[in-house]
PDB file of C-alpha atoms in Angstrom:
ATOM      1  CA  MET O  98     -18.594 -21.520  18.368  1.00  0.00           C
ATOM      2  CA  ILE O  99     -15.662 -21.006  15.994  1.00  0.00           C
ATOM      3  CA  ALA O 100     -15.776 -23.836  13.456  1.00  0.00           C
ATOM      4  CA  ALA O 101     -14.430 -24.561   9.973  1.00  0.00           C
ATOM      5  CA  PRO O 102     -14.744 -26.960   7.023  1.00  0.00           C
ATOM      6  CA  SER O 103     -11.515 -28.713   8.079  1.00  0.00           C
ATOM      7  CA  SER O 104      -8.456 -28.614  10.276  1.00  0.00           C
ATOM      8  CA  GLY O 105      -5.855 -26.023   9.334  1.00  0.00           C
ATOM      9  CA  SER O 106      -8.394 -23.330   8.478  1.00  0.00           C
ATOM     10  CA  GLY O 107      -7.309 -20.981  11.275  1.00  0.00           C
ATOM     11  CA  LYS O 108      -9.786 -21.765  14.064  1.00  0.00           C
ATOM     12  CA  THR O 109      -7.271 -21.474  16.908  1.00  0.00           C
ATOM     13  CA  THR O 110      -5.738 -18.271  15.545  1.00  0.00           C
ATOM     14  CA  ILE O 111      -9.136 -16.624  15.190  1.00  0.00           C
ATOM     15  CA  THR O 112     -10.324 -17.837  18.601  1.00  0.00           C
ATOM     16  CA  ALA O 113      -7.155 -16.567  20.298  1.00  0.00           C
ATOM     17  CA  GLY O 114      -7.399 -13.243  18.474  1.00  0.00           C
ATOM     18  CA  LEU O 115     -11.031 -12.744  19.456  1.00  0.00           C
ATOM     19  CA  ALA O 116     -10.338 -13.684  23.076  1.00  0.00           C
ATOM     20  CA  TRP O 117      -7.477 -11.180  23.238  1.00  0.00           C
ATOM     21  CA  LEU O 118      -9.583  -8.496  21.541  1.00  0.00           C
ATOM     22  CA  TYR O 119     -12.553  -8.892  23.878  1.00  0.00           C
ATOM     23  CA  ARG O 120     -10.219  -8.856  26.896  1.00  0.00           C
ATOM     24  CA  ARG O 121      -8.779  -5.554  25.641  1.00  0.00           C
ATOM     25  CA  GLN O 122     -12.326  -4.237  25.529  1.00  0.00           C
ATOM     26  CA  GLY O 123     -12.645  -4.991  29.231  1.00  0.00           C
ATOM     27  CA  LEU O 124     -14.862  -8.060  28.816  1.00  0.00           C
ATOM     28  CA  ARG O 125     -14.600 -11.283  30.791  1.00  0.00           C
ATOM     29  CA  VAL O 126     -13.893 -14.118  28.344  1.00  0.00           C
ATOM     30  CA  LYS O 127     -14.258 -17.872  28.721  1.00  0.00           C
ATOM     31  CA  VAL O 128     -12.878 -20.240  26.083  1.00  0.00           C
ATOM     32  CA  PHE O 129     -13.819 -23.896  25.639  1.00  0.00           C
ATOM     33  CA  LYS O 130     -12.128 -26.435  23.355  1.00  0.00           C
ATOM     34  CA  CYS O 131     -13.815 -29.375  21.636  1.00  0.00           C
ATOM     35  CA  GLY O 132     -11.935 -32.630  21.212  1.00  0.00           C
ATOM     36  CA  PRO O 133      -8.804 -34.009  22.924  1.00  0.00           C
ATOM     37  CA  ASP O 134      -6.194 -31.292  22.617  1.00  0.00           C
ATOM     38  CA  PHE O 135      -3.419 -30.273  25.000  1.00  0.00           C
ATOM     39  CA  LEU O 136      -1.386 -27.684  23.036  1.00  0.00           C
ATOM     40  CA  ASP O 137      -3.844 -25.218  21.529  1.00  0.00           C
ATOM     41  CA  PRO O 138      -5.721 -24.737  24.842  1.00  0.00           C
ATOM     42  CA  LEU O 139      -2.503 -23.354  26.331  1.00  0.00           C
ATOM     43  CA  MET O 140      -2.545 -20.625  23.692  1.00  0.00           C
ATOM     44  CA  LEU O 141      -6.254 -20.009  24.223  1.00  0.00           C
ATOM     45  CA  GLY O 142      -5.706 -19.835  27.973  1.00  0.00           C
ATOM     46  CA  PHE O 143      -3.006 -17.214  27.508  1.00  0.00           C
ATOM     47  CA  ALA O 144      -5.227 -15.164  25.205  1.00  0.00           C
ATOM     48  CA  SER O 145      -8.326 -15.351  27.410  1.00  0.00           C
ATOM     49  CA  GLY O 146      -6.544 -15.077  30.754  1.00  0.00           C
ATOM     50  CA  ALA O 147      -8.441 -18.078  32.145  1.00  0.00           C
ATOM     51  CA  ALA O 148      -8.262 -21.865  32.152  1.00  0.00           C
ATOM     52  CA  VAL O 149      -9.669 -23.609  29.096  1.00  0.00           C
ATOM     53  CA  ASP O 150     -12.197 -26.394  29.684  1.00  0.00           C
ATOM     54  CA  ASN O 151     -12.939 -29.263  27.347  1.00  0.00           C
ATOM     55  CA  LEU O 152     -16.491 -29.062  25.994  1.00  0.00           C
ATOM     56  CA  ASP O 153     -17.244 -32.245  24.080  1.00  0.00           C
ATOM     57  CA  LEU O 154     -20.312 -34.487  24.050  1.00  0.00           C
ATOM     58  CA  TRP O 155     -18.238 -37.660  23.741  1.00  0.00           C
ATOM     59  CA  LEU O 156     -15.474 -36.806  26.205  1.00  0.00           C
ATOM     60  CA  VAL O 157     -17.447 -35.240  29.055  1.00  0.00           C
ATOM     61  CA  GLY O 158     -21.108 -35.923  28.232  1.00  0.00           C
ATOM     62  CA  GLU O 159     -24.171 -33.744  27.759  1.00  0.00           C
ATOM     63  CA  ASP O 160     -24.884 -33.108  31.460  1.00  0.00           C
ATOM     64  CA  LEU O 161     -21.451 -31.736  32.285  1.00  0.00           C
ATOM     65  CA  CYS O 162     -21.365 -29.707  29.052  1.00  0.00           C
ATOM     66  CA  ARG O 163     -24.625 -28.098  30.114  1.00  0.00           C
ATOM     67  CA  GLN O 164     -23.295 -27.378  33.614  1.00  0.00           C
ATOM     68  CA  MET O 165     -20.090 -25.784  32.335  1.00  0.00           C
ATOM     69  CA  LEU O 166     -21.931 -23.623  29.802  1.00  0.00           C
ATOM     70  CA  ALA O 167     -24.430 -22.471  32.405  1.00  0.00           C
ATOM     71  CA  SER O 168     -21.646 -21.624  34.852  1.00  0.00           C
ATOM     72  CA  ALA O 169     -19.734 -19.671  32.214  1.00  0.00           C
ATOM     73  CA  ALA O 170     -22.861 -17.813  31.081  1.00  0.00           C
ATOM     74  CA  ARG O 171     -23.368 -16.720  34.681  1.00  0.00           C
ATOM     75  CA  ASP O 172     -19.794 -15.565  35.293  1.00  0.00           C
ATOM     76  CA  VAL O 173     -18.437 -14.078  32.043  1.00  0.00           C
ATOM     77  CA  ASP O 174     -19.407 -11.697  29.238  1.00  0.00           C
ATOM     78  CA  VAL O 175     -18.277 -13.671  26.177  1.00  0.00           C
ATOM     79  CA  ILE O 176     -18.037 -17.433  25.614  1.00  0.00           C
ATOM     80  CA  LEU O 177     -15.862 -18.700  22.755  1.00  0.00           C
ATOM     81  CA  ILE O 178     -15.796 -22.380  21.784  1.00  0.00           C
ATOM     82  CA  GLU O 179     -13.217 -23.687  19.348  1.00  0.00           C
ATOM     83  CA  SER O 180     -14.466 -26.740  17.467  1.00  0.00           C
ATOM     84  CA  VAL O 181     -12.393 -29.712  16.342  1.00  0.00           C
ATOM     85  CA  MET O 182     -11.623 -30.759  12.741  1.00  0.00           C
ATOM     86  CA  GLY O 183     -14.504 -29.973  10.384  1.00  0.00           C
ATOM     87  CA  LEU O 184     -17.879 -28.764  11.647  1.00  0.00           C
ATOM     88  CA  PHE O 185     -19.739 -31.973  10.750  1.00  0.00           C
ATOM     89  CA  ASP O 186     -16.886 -34.440  11.328  1.00  0.00           C
ATOM     90  CA  GLY O 187     -17.268 -37.245  13.856  1.00  0.00           C
ATOM     91  CA  GLU O 188     -20.096 -38.730  15.871  1.00  0.00           C
ATOM     92  CA  PRO O 189     -21.013 -36.714  17.787  1.00  0.00           C
ATOM     93  CA  SER O 190     -19.729 -33.724  15.841  1.00  0.00           C
ATOM     94  CA  THR O 191     -19.314 -30.147  16.963  1.00  0.00           C
ATOM     95  CA  ALA O 192     -22.401 -29.412  14.889  1.00  0.00           C
ATOM     96  CA  ASP O 193     -24.271 -31.787  17.215  1.00  0.00           C
ATOM     97  CA  LEU O 194     -22.941 -29.792  20.179  1.00  0.00           C
ATOM     98  CA  ALA O 195     -24.074 -26.522  18.597  1.00  0.00           C
ATOM     99  CA  VAL O 196     -27.549 -27.880  17.906  1.00  0.00           C
ATOM    100  CA  GLN O 197     -27.856 -29.425  21.364  1.00  0.00           C
ATOM    101  CA  PHE O 198     -27.208 -26.138  23.172  1.00  0.00           C
ATOM    102  CA  GLY O 199     -28.200 -23.565  20.567  1.00  0.00           C
ATOM    103  CA  LEU O 200     -24.632 -22.324  20.084  1.00  0.00           C
ATOM    104  CA  PRO O 201     -24.278 -19.819  17.222  1.00  0.00           C
ATOM    105  CA  VAL O 202     -21.651 -21.041  14.748  1.00  0.00           C
ATOM    106  CA  LEU O 203     -19.038 -18.829  13.111  1.00  0.00           C
ATOM    107  CA  ALA O 204     -17.402 -20.642  10.184  1.00  0.00           C
ATOM    108  CA  VAL O 205     -13.779 -19.759   9.437  1.00  0.00           C
ATOM    109  CA  ILE O 206     -12.935 -20.530   5.811  1.00  0.00           C
ATOM    110  CA  ASP O 207      -9.428 -20.508   4.347  1.00  0.00           C
ATOM    111  CA  ALA O 208     -10.122 -18.409   1.250  1.00  0.00           C
ATOM    112  CA  GLY O 209      -6.526 -18.083   0.128  1.00  0.00           C
ATOM    113  CA  ALA O 210      -7.052 -20.115  -3.057  1.00  0.00           C
ATOM    114  CA  MET O 211     -10.657 -19.322  -3.978  1.00  0.00           C
ATOM    115  CA  ALA O 212     -13.024 -16.500  -4.911  1.00  0.00           C
ATOM    116  CA  GLN O 213     -16.787 -16.930  -5.456  1.00  0.00           C
ATOM    117  CA  THR O 214     -16.626 -20.585  -4.450  1.00  0.00           C
ATOM    118  CA  PHE O 215     -16.309 -19.171  -0.951  1.00  0.00           C
ATOM    119  CA  GLY O 216     -20.023 -18.338  -1.086  1.00  0.00           C
ATOM    120  CA  ALA O 217     -20.957 -21.878  -2.121  1.00  0.00           C
ATOM    121  CA  LEU O 218     -18.917 -23.347   0.713  1.00  0.00           C
ATOM    122  CA  ALA O 219     -20.442 -20.922   3.219  1.00  0.00           C
ATOM    123  CA  PHE O 220     -23.929 -21.760   1.938  1.00  0.00           C
ATOM    124  CA  GLY O 221     -23.279 -25.466   2.329  1.00  0.00           C
ATOM    125  CA  LEU O 222     -22.064 -25.101   5.904  1.00  0.00           C
ATOM    126  CA  ALA O 223     -25.073 -22.987   6.793  1.00  0.00           C
ATOM    127  CA  HIS O 224     -27.686 -25.285   5.216  1.00  0.00           C
ATOM    128  CA  TYR O 225     -26.274 -28.803   5.482  1.00  0.00           C
ATOM    129  CA  ARG O 226     -28.335 -29.164   8.659  1.00  0.00           C
ATOM    130  CA  ALA O 227     -31.584 -27.238   8.855  1.00  0.00           C
ATOM    131  CA  ASP O 228     -31.446 -27.077  12.659  1.00  0.00           C
ATOM    132  CA  LEU O 229     -27.901 -25.672  12.877  1.00  0.00           C
ATOM    133  CA  PRO O 230     -27.820 -22.189  14.529  1.00  0.00           C
ATOM    134  CA  PHE O 231     -25.509 -20.711  11.896  1.00  0.00           C
ATOM    135  CA  PHE O 232     -24.268 -17.234  12.827  1.00  0.00           C
ATOM    136  CA  GLY O 233     -21.899 -16.192  10.095  1.00  0.00           C
ATOM    137  CA  VAL O 234     -18.705 -16.700   8.130  1.00  0.00           C
ATOM    138  CA  LEU O 235     -15.238 -15.182   8.335  1.00  0.00           C
ATOM    139  CA  ALA O 236     -12.720 -15.382   5.485  1.00  0.00           C
ATOM    140  CA  ASN O 237      -9.128 -16.194   6.403  1.00  0.00           C
ATOM    141  CA  LYS O 238      -5.862 -15.736   4.455  1.00  0.00           C
ATOM    142  CA  VAL O 239      -7.373 -13.133   2.146  1.00  0.00           C
ATOM    143  CA  ALA O 240      -5.030 -11.526  -0.406  1.00  0.00           C
ATOM    144  CA  GLY O 241      -6.367  -7.977  -0.112  1.00  0.00           C
ATOM    145  CA  GLU O 242      -9.308  -5.577  -0.353  1.00  0.00           C
ATOM    146  CA  ARG O 243     -10.405  -6.635  -3.844  1.00  0.00           C
ATOM    147  CA  HIS O 244     -10.243 -10.300  -2.943  1.00  0.00           C
ATOM    148  CA  ALA O 245     -12.252  -9.606   0.224  1.00  0.00           C
ATOM    149  CA  GLN O 246     -14.873  -7.779  -1.837  1.00  0.00           C
ATOM    150  CA  MET O 247     -15.363 -10.783  -4.129  1.00  0.00           C
ATOM    151  CA  LEU O 248     -15.695 -13.074  -1.137  1.00  0.00           C
ATOM    152  CA  GLN O 249     -18.187 -10.801   0.599  1.00  0.00           C
ATOM    153  CA  GLU O 250     -20.325 -10.450  -2.537  1.00  0.00           C
ATOM    154  CA  SER O 251     -20.539 -14.240  -2.853  1.00  0.00           C
ATOM    155  CA  ALA O 252     -21.984 -14.719   0.651  1.00  0.00           C
ATOM    156  CA  PRO O 253     -25.293 -13.505   2.148  1.00  0.00           C
ATOM    157  CA  SER O 254     -24.796 -10.102   3.727  1.00  0.00           C
ATOM    158  CA  ALA O 255     -26.338 -11.275   6.998  1.00  0.00           C
ATOM    159  CA  HIS O 256     -23.651 -13.957   7.315  1.00  0.00           C
ATOM    160  CA  TRP O 257     -20.590 -11.859   6.506  1.00  0.00           C
ATOM    161  CA  GLN O 258     -18.450 -11.324   9.624  1.00  0.00           C
ATOM    162  CA  GLY O 259     -15.339  -9.974   7.969  1.00  0.00           C
ATOM    163  CA  TRP O 260     -11.962 -11.131   6.774  1.00  0.00           C
ATOM    164  CA  LEU O 261      -8.393 -11.628   7.879  1.00  0.00           C
ATOM    165  CA  GLY O 262      -5.452 -11.102   5.570  1.00  0.00           C
ATOM    166  CA  ARG O 263      -2.152 -12.893   5.473  1.00  0.00           C
ATOM    167  CA  VAL O 264      -0.999 -11.670   8.867  1.00  0.00           C
ATOM    168  CA  ASP O 265       2.064 -12.987  10.648  1.00  0.00           C
ATOM    169  CA  PRO O 266       0.839 -16.423  11.780  1.00  0.00           C
ATOM    170  CA  LEU O 267       1.198 -17.760  15.283  1.00  0.00           C
ATOM    171  CA  PRO O 268       4.192 -20.159  15.337  1.00  0.00           C
ATOM    172  CA  GLU O 269       3.375 -23.840  14.982  1.00  0.00           C
ATOM    173  CA  ARG O 270       4.977 -27.071  16.129  1.00  0.00           C
ATOM    174  CA  HIS O 271       4.104 -30.753  15.859  1.00  0.00           C
ATOM    175  CA  LEU O 272       0.393 -31.348  16.676  1.00  0.00           C
ATOM    176  CA  GLY O 273      -0.517 -27.672  17.029  1.00  0.00           C
ATOM    177  CA  LEU O 274       0.619 -24.185  17.896  1.00  0.00           C
ATOM    178  CA  ALA O 275       3.841 -23.498  19.765  1.00  0.00           C
ATOM    179  CA  LEU O 276       3.631 -23.114  23.529  1.00  0.00           C
ATOM    180  CA  PRO O 277       3.092 -19.544  24.777  1.00  0.00           C
ATOM    181  CA  ALA O 278       6.386 -19.715  26.692  1.00  0.00           C
ATOM    182  CA  GLU O 279       8.184 -20.428  23.399  1.00  0.00           C
ATOM    183  CA  ILE O 280       6.945 -17.191  21.766  1.00  0.00           C
ATOM    184  CA  PRO O 281       8.645 -14.171  23.380  1.00  0.00           C
ATOM    185  CA  ASP O 282       6.597 -11.616  21.419  1.00  0.00           C
ATOM    186  CA  LEU O 283       3.262 -13.407  21.770  1.00  0.00           C
ATOM    187  CA  ALA O 284       1.448 -10.404  23.258  1.00  0.00           C
ATOM    188  CA  GLU O 285       2.525  -8.257  20.310  1.00  0.00           C
ATOM    189  CA  LYS O 286       1.382 -10.902  17.828  1.00  0.00           C
ATOM    190  CA  LEU O 287      -2.013 -11.151  19.528  1.00  0.00           C
ATOM    191  CA  ASP O 288      -2.301  -7.366  19.574  1.00  0.00           C
ATOM    192  CA  ALA O 289      -1.720  -7.240  15.811  1.00  0.00           C
ATOM    193  CA  LEU O 290      -4.278  -9.993  15.252  1.00  0.00           C
ATOM    194  CA  ALA O 291      -6.817  -8.278  17.506  1.00  0.00           C
ATOM    195  CA  ASP O 292      -6.298  -4.961  15.712  1.00  0.00           C
ATOM    196  CA  VAL O 293      -7.311  -6.575  12.405  1.00  0.00           C
ATOM    197  CA  LEU O 294     -10.333  -8.343  13.897  1.00  0.00           C
ATOM    198  CA  ALA O 295     -11.447  -5.144  15.646  1.00  0.00           C
ATOM    199  CA  ALA O 296     -12.135  -3.578  12.253  1.00  0.00           C
ATOM    200  CA  GLN O 297     -14.450  -6.439  11.248  1.00  0.00           C
ATOM    201  CA  PRO O 298     -18.097  -7.044  12.238  1.00  0.00           C
ATOM    202  CA  ILE O 299     -17.129 -10.000  14.450  1.00  0.00           C
ATOM    203  CA  GLY O 300     -14.892  -7.665  16.454  1.00  0.00           C
ATOM    204  CA  ASN O 301     -17.903  -5.839  17.851  1.00  0.00           C
ATOM    205  CA  ALA O 302     -18.948  -7.988  20.816  1.00  0.00           C
ATOM    206  CA  PRO O 303     -22.526  -6.592  20.990  1.00  0.00           C
ATOM    207  CA  ASN O 304     -23.089  -8.189  17.571  1.00  0.00           C
ATOM    208  CA  CYS O 305     -22.716 -11.630  19.180  1.00  0.00           C
ATOM    209  CA  GLN O 306     -25.873 -13.574  19.884  1.00  0.00           C
ATOM    210  CA  GLN O 307     -27.180 -14.139  23.378  1.00  0.00           C
ATOM    211  CA  LEU O 308     -26.997 -17.656  24.786  1.00  0.00           C
ATOM    212  CA  ASN O 309     -30.043 -18.701  26.792  1.00  0.00           C
ATOM    213  CA  LEU O 310     -29.047 -21.278  29.387  1.00  0.00           C
ATOM    214  CA  PRO O 311     -30.378 -22.005  32.877  1.00  0.00           C
ATOM    215  CA  ARG O 312     -28.750 -19.807  35.513  1.00  0.00           C
ATOM    216  CA  ARG O 313     -28.933 -22.466  38.216  1.00  0.00           C
ATOM    217  CA  LEU O 314     -26.733 -25.504  37.870  1.00  0.00           C
ATOM    218  CA  PRO O 315     -28.020 -29.026  38.506  1.00  0.00           C
ATOM    219  CA  ALA O 316     -27.140 -30.363  41.950  1.00  0.00           C
ATOM    220  CA  LYS O 317     -24.352 -32.602  40.694  1.00  0.00           C
ATOM    221  CA  SER O 318     -20.765 -32.706  41.820  1.00  0.00           C
ATOM    222  CA  ARG O 319     -18.038 -31.709  39.382  1.00  0.00           C
ATOM    223  CA  HIS O 320     -14.898 -33.817  39.381  1.00  0.00           C
ATOM    224  CA  CYS O 321     -12.256 -32.091  37.292  1.00  0.00           C
ATOM    225  CA  TRP O 322      -8.561 -32.501  36.742  1.00  0.00           C
ATOM    226  CA  ARG O 323      -7.104 -29.000  36.915  1.00  0.00           C
ATOM    227  CA  GLY O 324      -3.983 -28.278  34.930  1.00  0.00           C
ATOM    228  CA  ASN O 325      -2.265 -24.981  34.215  1.00  0.00           C
ATOM    229  CA  ALA O 326      -4.556 -24.076  31.358  1.00  0.00           C
ATOM    230  CA  LEU O 327      -6.632 -27.089  30.389  1.00  0.00           C
ATOM    231  CA  ARG O 328      -9.215 -29.013  32.376  1.00  0.00           C
ATOM    232  CA  LEU O 329     -10.739 -32.206  31.032  1.00  0.00           C
ATOM    233  CA  PRO O 330     -13.716 -32.956  33.289  1.00  0.00           C
ATOM    234  CA  ALA O 331     -15.081 -36.486  33.620  1.00  0.00           C
ATOM    235  CA  MET O 332     -13.250 -37.843  30.602  1.00  0.00           C
ATOM    236  CA  ARG O 333     -14.633 -41.151  29.352  1.00  0.00           C
ATOM    237  CA  HIS O 334     -12.729 -43.782  27.363  1.00  0.00           C
ATOM    238  CA  PHE O 335      -9.827 -41.431  26.639  1.00  0.00           C
ATOM    239  CA  VAL O 336      -6.251 -42.659  26.806  1.00  0.00           C
ATOM    240  CA  LEU O 337      -3.236 -40.540  25.906  1.00  0.00           C
ATOM    241  CA  PHE O 338      -0.172 -42.467  24.763  1.00  0.00           C
ATOM    242  CA  ILE O 339       3.133 -40.592  24.934  1.00  0.00           C
ATOM    243  CA  ARG O 340       6.178 -42.023  23.204  1.00  0.00           C
ATOM    244  CA  LEU O 341       9.537 -40.754  24.413  1.00  0.00           C
ATOM    245  CA  ILE O 342      12.397 -41.045  21.971  1.00  0.00           C
TER     246      ILE O 342
END
């Protein structure tokens, strides 16, 4: 699970970059998205080469979350889950989802305006809940090698998963990233992002933790709306209002 202290930390960029990188390595990648989102999953679908499902305890429920995770664990090599807002925000939060299914959490921290405080923030995310399966931390928007060194020294070595500098960001629009069709050089941008991540510990897929889920799915039907890149199965109490001007 790719999480962060808050929105705007770079979760979608990192998730898309990792999905593209692992695909380049010949791995089968499945991406899930927490929370109601219809723009960023299009980018994640492009990067992973597969439809993005909504994985959220409130929107689809625990049973269907378990079914989708088990199905993905059976069919693909790498599962990436982008969280929503901050790791502990909401009820239930994405931290609740991680605890419920034992999902290792990678925290992406915008370190552009901090140094050693990075370590304190990483420590807080890792220990705020004793039962959270915290995997590691990745620093985003880092100024350079010296800055990265200070950040790394402030965090436990076992948690350090690398850093990303001020690379050319993926274009944004209102409510999220631009649509893949609106970015003519998207493949080149993802290649550049993947090249940077490949040099970091998180870029080595064998370093990722194994997810132990039942191989056989419960005998329940799955009723899903299937869009071009986003499926929101069994959504409960969710209404989308669109205002046309």
